[in-house]
């Protein structure tokens, strides 16, 4: 995606405007419910529909600004996911407003609460065909992954998620029937069902946000102004030659470097990053050096980083080597480097397409601002990689996810109690 602009903003986007809008809408709703006028209650449906639609617009705007600031961030996923979540609720209230004229005045407020409580469940049923096809694709891709790459627990992530998606829909569907019992029992039943549906819908939106972020990162084409290209290593063959996966990363970096030199006359330096595993005869960096030498790349255009054992170390050690060349003897700065106000070096990294987003995250965590490029891979790698990013979202932001889930619980408990007091 050549038109995608990265690193053009130097300040992290904020969503204060959404917080202000929320406060204003809550104040208006409080006035509406206190006055209790029928026409005002109907107006509240329209107000909420417009609010959630506006929230979706603000979140999408924040999503695009986040891309310009830093594509490789879980905020990219969160903004997009919450935008989808807001659109679903906006549609619910829009339908509610359209039908409110046929509802007796005394039933308007209970209906507003009832529709809101059941909106997540309704939306999950509406999206079931998409989720079912997505789940089937996950299973097929994971079975192909296991058949080609061998069995590993991590290769079962897609199958596990597919079972959760379909199983969750089935659970909600079979719990959608009317139940008998005391008011308390029915209220607890409805609370559990609606809360589970809302949590399910939230994670569904986050999953879609993850897929979008992965695709954007993988298809991005960096600007051709780079001083350094970090090539991320991976397993090599027993004879010390690159595997097809590693060769793809090298060829992608080499093609980019050649195109840049042709267009601008600027020849970037390759930083070949990868240590030596216990079963490898040479380091991954040395393997890459030999391959690029065979392709005609001179020695003075290659720097070997042969200590790293994972992606985080790839970025950390490569940054140190580059910084030593740009500013000898100086420690790495505290902020992101390079930055808009300290552009000592323009940096890109080359990896496999499904690995670009995760690699970009690792680079930003060590305060390195670099743009990624992805080489093609087998189709069955993609779904499992997206699932790993989705799991990463949950594990890396446990506190944030916990607060969101706690907020959902408080919201649904309060709304359910209020609804049952009114009927």
PDB file of N, CA and C in Angstrom, residues 27 40 56 60 78 133 148 167 171 173 179 181 198 211 214 270 288 303 322 336 341 358 364 366 372 388 420:
ATOM      1  N   UNK A  27     -25.144  13.578  30.194  1.00  0.00           N
ATOM      2  CA  UNK A  27     -25.878  14.664  30.851  1.00  0.00           C
ATOM      3  C   UNK A  27     -27.256  14.859  30.202  1.00  0.00           C
ATOM      4  N   UNK A  40     -39.480  12.824  24.516  1.00  0.00           N
ATOM      5  CA  UNK A  40     -38.073  12.943  24.878  1.00  0.00           C
ATOM      6  C   UNK A  40     -37.420  11.559  24.980  1.00  0.00           C
ATOM      7  N   UNK A  56     -18.018   6.034  16.534  1.00  0.00           N
ATOM      8  CA  UNK A  56     -17.353   5.215  15.520  1.00  0.00           C
ATOM      9  C   UNK A  56     -16.500   6.079  14.592  1.00  0.00           C
ATOM     10  N   UNK A  60     -12.487   5.814  14.187  1.00  0.00           N
ATOM     11  CA  UNK A  60     -11.859   5.574  12.878  1.00  0.00           C
ATOM     12  C   UNK A  60     -10.837   6.673  12.582  1.00  0.00           C
ATOM     13  N   UNK A  78      -7.271  -1.694  18.826  1.00  0.00           N
ATOM     14  CA  UNK A  78      -8.317  -1.272  19.754  1.00  0.00           C
ATOM     15  C   UNK A  78      -9.230  -0.226  19.129  1.00  0.00           C
ATOM     16  N   UNK A 133     -17.778 -19.103   8.463  1.00  0.00           N
ATOM     17  CA  UNK A 133     -16.839 -19.259   7.345  1.00  0.00           C
ATOM     18  C   UNK A 133     -15.409 -18.966   7.787  1.00  0.00           C
ATOM     19  N   UNK A 148       2.279 -29.334   6.734  1.00  0.00           N
ATOM     20  CA  UNK A 148       3.503 -28.892   6.070  1.00  0.00           C
ATOM     21  C   UNK A 148       4.646 -28.614   7.047  1.00  0.00           C
ATOM     22  N   UNK A 167     -18.507 -22.466  19.072  1.00  0.00           N
ATOM     23  CA  UNK A 167     -19.100 -22.908  20.331  1.00  0.00           C
ATOM     24  C   UNK A 167     -19.789 -21.778  21.069  1.00  0.00           C
ATOM     25  N   UNK A 171     -23.668 -21.709  22.049  1.00  0.00           N
ATOM     26  CA  UNK A 171     -24.063 -21.541  23.455  1.00  0.00           C
ATOM     27  C   UNK A 171     -25.081 -20.416  23.600  1.00  0.00           C
ATOM     28  N   UNK A 173     -27.032 -19.222  21.279  1.00  0.00           N
ATOM     29  CA  UNK A 173     -28.268 -19.560  20.571  1.00  0.00           C
ATOM     30  C   UNK A 173     -29.163 -20.445  21.431  1.00  0.00           C
ATOM     31  N   UNK A 179     -37.145 -18.789  29.661  1.00  0.00           N
ATOM     32  CA  UNK A 179     -36.973 -19.640  30.835  1.00  0.00           C
ATOM     33  C   UNK A 179     -38.062 -19.312  31.848  1.00  0.00           C
ATOM     34  N   UNK A 181     -39.292 -19.549  36.081  1.00  0.00           N
ATOM     35  CA  UNK A 181     -38.713 -19.490  37.411  1.00  0.00           C
ATOM     36  C   UNK A 181     -39.071 -18.168  38.065  1.00  0.00           C
ATOM     37  N   UNK A 198     -22.126  -9.745  24.986  1.00  0.00           N
ATOM     38  CA  UNK A 198     -21.376  -8.497  24.839  1.00  0.00           C
ATOM     39  C   UNK A 198     -19.872  -8.755  24.842  1.00  0.00           C
ATOM     40  N   UNK A 211      -6.836  -8.588  12.388  1.00  0.00           N
ATOM     41  CA  UNK A 211      -6.658  -8.983  10.990  1.00  0.00           C
ATOM     42  C   UNK A 211      -6.363  -7.758  10.123  1.00  0.00           C
ATOM     43  N   UNK A 214      -2.795  -6.499  10.751  1.00  0.00           N
ATOM     44  CA  UNK A 214      -1.822  -7.394  10.123  1.00  0.00           C
ATOM     45  C   UNK A 214      -1.713  -7.141   8.623  1.00  0.00           C
ATOM     46  N   UNK A 270      22.795  -3.189   4.626  1.00  0.00           N
ATOM     47  CA  UNK A 270      22.027  -4.301   5.180  1.00  0.00           C
ATOM     48  C   UNK A 270      22.558  -4.647   6.575  1.00  0.00           C
ATOM     49  N   UNK A 288      23.249 -15.256   5.942  1.00  0.00           N
ATOM     50  CA  UNK A 288      22.702 -14.192   5.099  1.00  0.00           C
ATOM     51  C   UNK A 288      23.818 -13.436   4.374  1.00  0.00           C
ATOM     52  N   UNK A 303      26.387  -5.323   7.599  1.00  0.00           N
ATOM     53  CA  UNK A 303      26.770  -5.354   9.007  1.00  0.00           C
ATOM     54  C   UNK A 303      26.175  -6.616   9.614  1.00  0.00           C
ATOM     55  N   UNK A 322      23.642   0.195  14.517  1.00  0.00           N
ATOM     56  CA  UNK A 322      23.390   1.356  13.666  1.00  0.00           C
ATOM     57  C   UNK A 322      23.756   2.639  14.396  1.00  0.00           C
ATOM     58  N   UNK A 336      11.972   7.520  21.069  1.00  0.00           N
ATOM     59  CA  UNK A 336      12.083   6.748  19.834  1.00  0.00           C
ATOM     60  C   UNK A 336      13.215   7.289  18.987  1.00  0.00           C
ATOM     61  N   UNK A 341      12.656  14.818  14.906  1.00  0.00           N
ATOM     62  CA  UNK A 341      13.596  15.910  15.162  1.00  0.00           C
ATOM     63  C   UNK A 341      15.041  15.422  15.273  1.00  0.00           C
ATOM     64  N   UNK A 358       4.054  -7.910  14.186  1.00  0.00           N
ATOM     65  CA  UNK A 358       4.700  -8.316  15.440  1.00  0.00           C
ATOM     66  C   UNK A 358       6.113  -7.741  15.526  1.00  0.00           C
ATOM     67  N   UNK A 364       9.281  -0.925  18.227  1.00  0.00           N
ATOM     68  CA  UNK A 364       8.818   0.227  18.990  1.00  0.00           C
ATOM     69  C   UNK A 364       9.073   0.045  20.486  1.00  0.00           C
ATOM     70  N   UNK A 366      11.620  -1.225  21.819  1.00  0.00           N
ATOM     71  CA  UNK A 366      13.017  -0.886  22.135  1.00  0.00           C
ATOM     72  C   UNK A 366      13.349   0.512  21.608  1.00  0.00           C
ATOM     73  N   UNK A 372       8.391  -1.558   8.236  1.00  0.00           N
ATOM     74  CA  UNK A 372       8.565  -2.942   7.816  1.00  0.00           C
ATOM     75  C   UNK A 372       8.131  -3.201   6.392  1.00  0.00           C
ATOM     76  N   UNK A 388      -2.208 -15.362  16.721  1.00  0.00           N
ATOM     77  CA  UNK A 388      -1.156 -15.081  17.696  1.00  0.00           C
ATOM     78  C   UNK A 388      -1.159 -13.607  18.097  1.00  0.00           C
ATOM     79  N   UNK A 420     -35.439  -4.633  35.312  1.00  0.00           N
ATOM     80  CA  UNK A 420     -36.388  -5.493  36.030  1.00  0.00           C
ATOM     81  C   UNK A 420     -37.171  -4.732  37.105  1.00  0.00           C
TER      82      UNK A 420
END
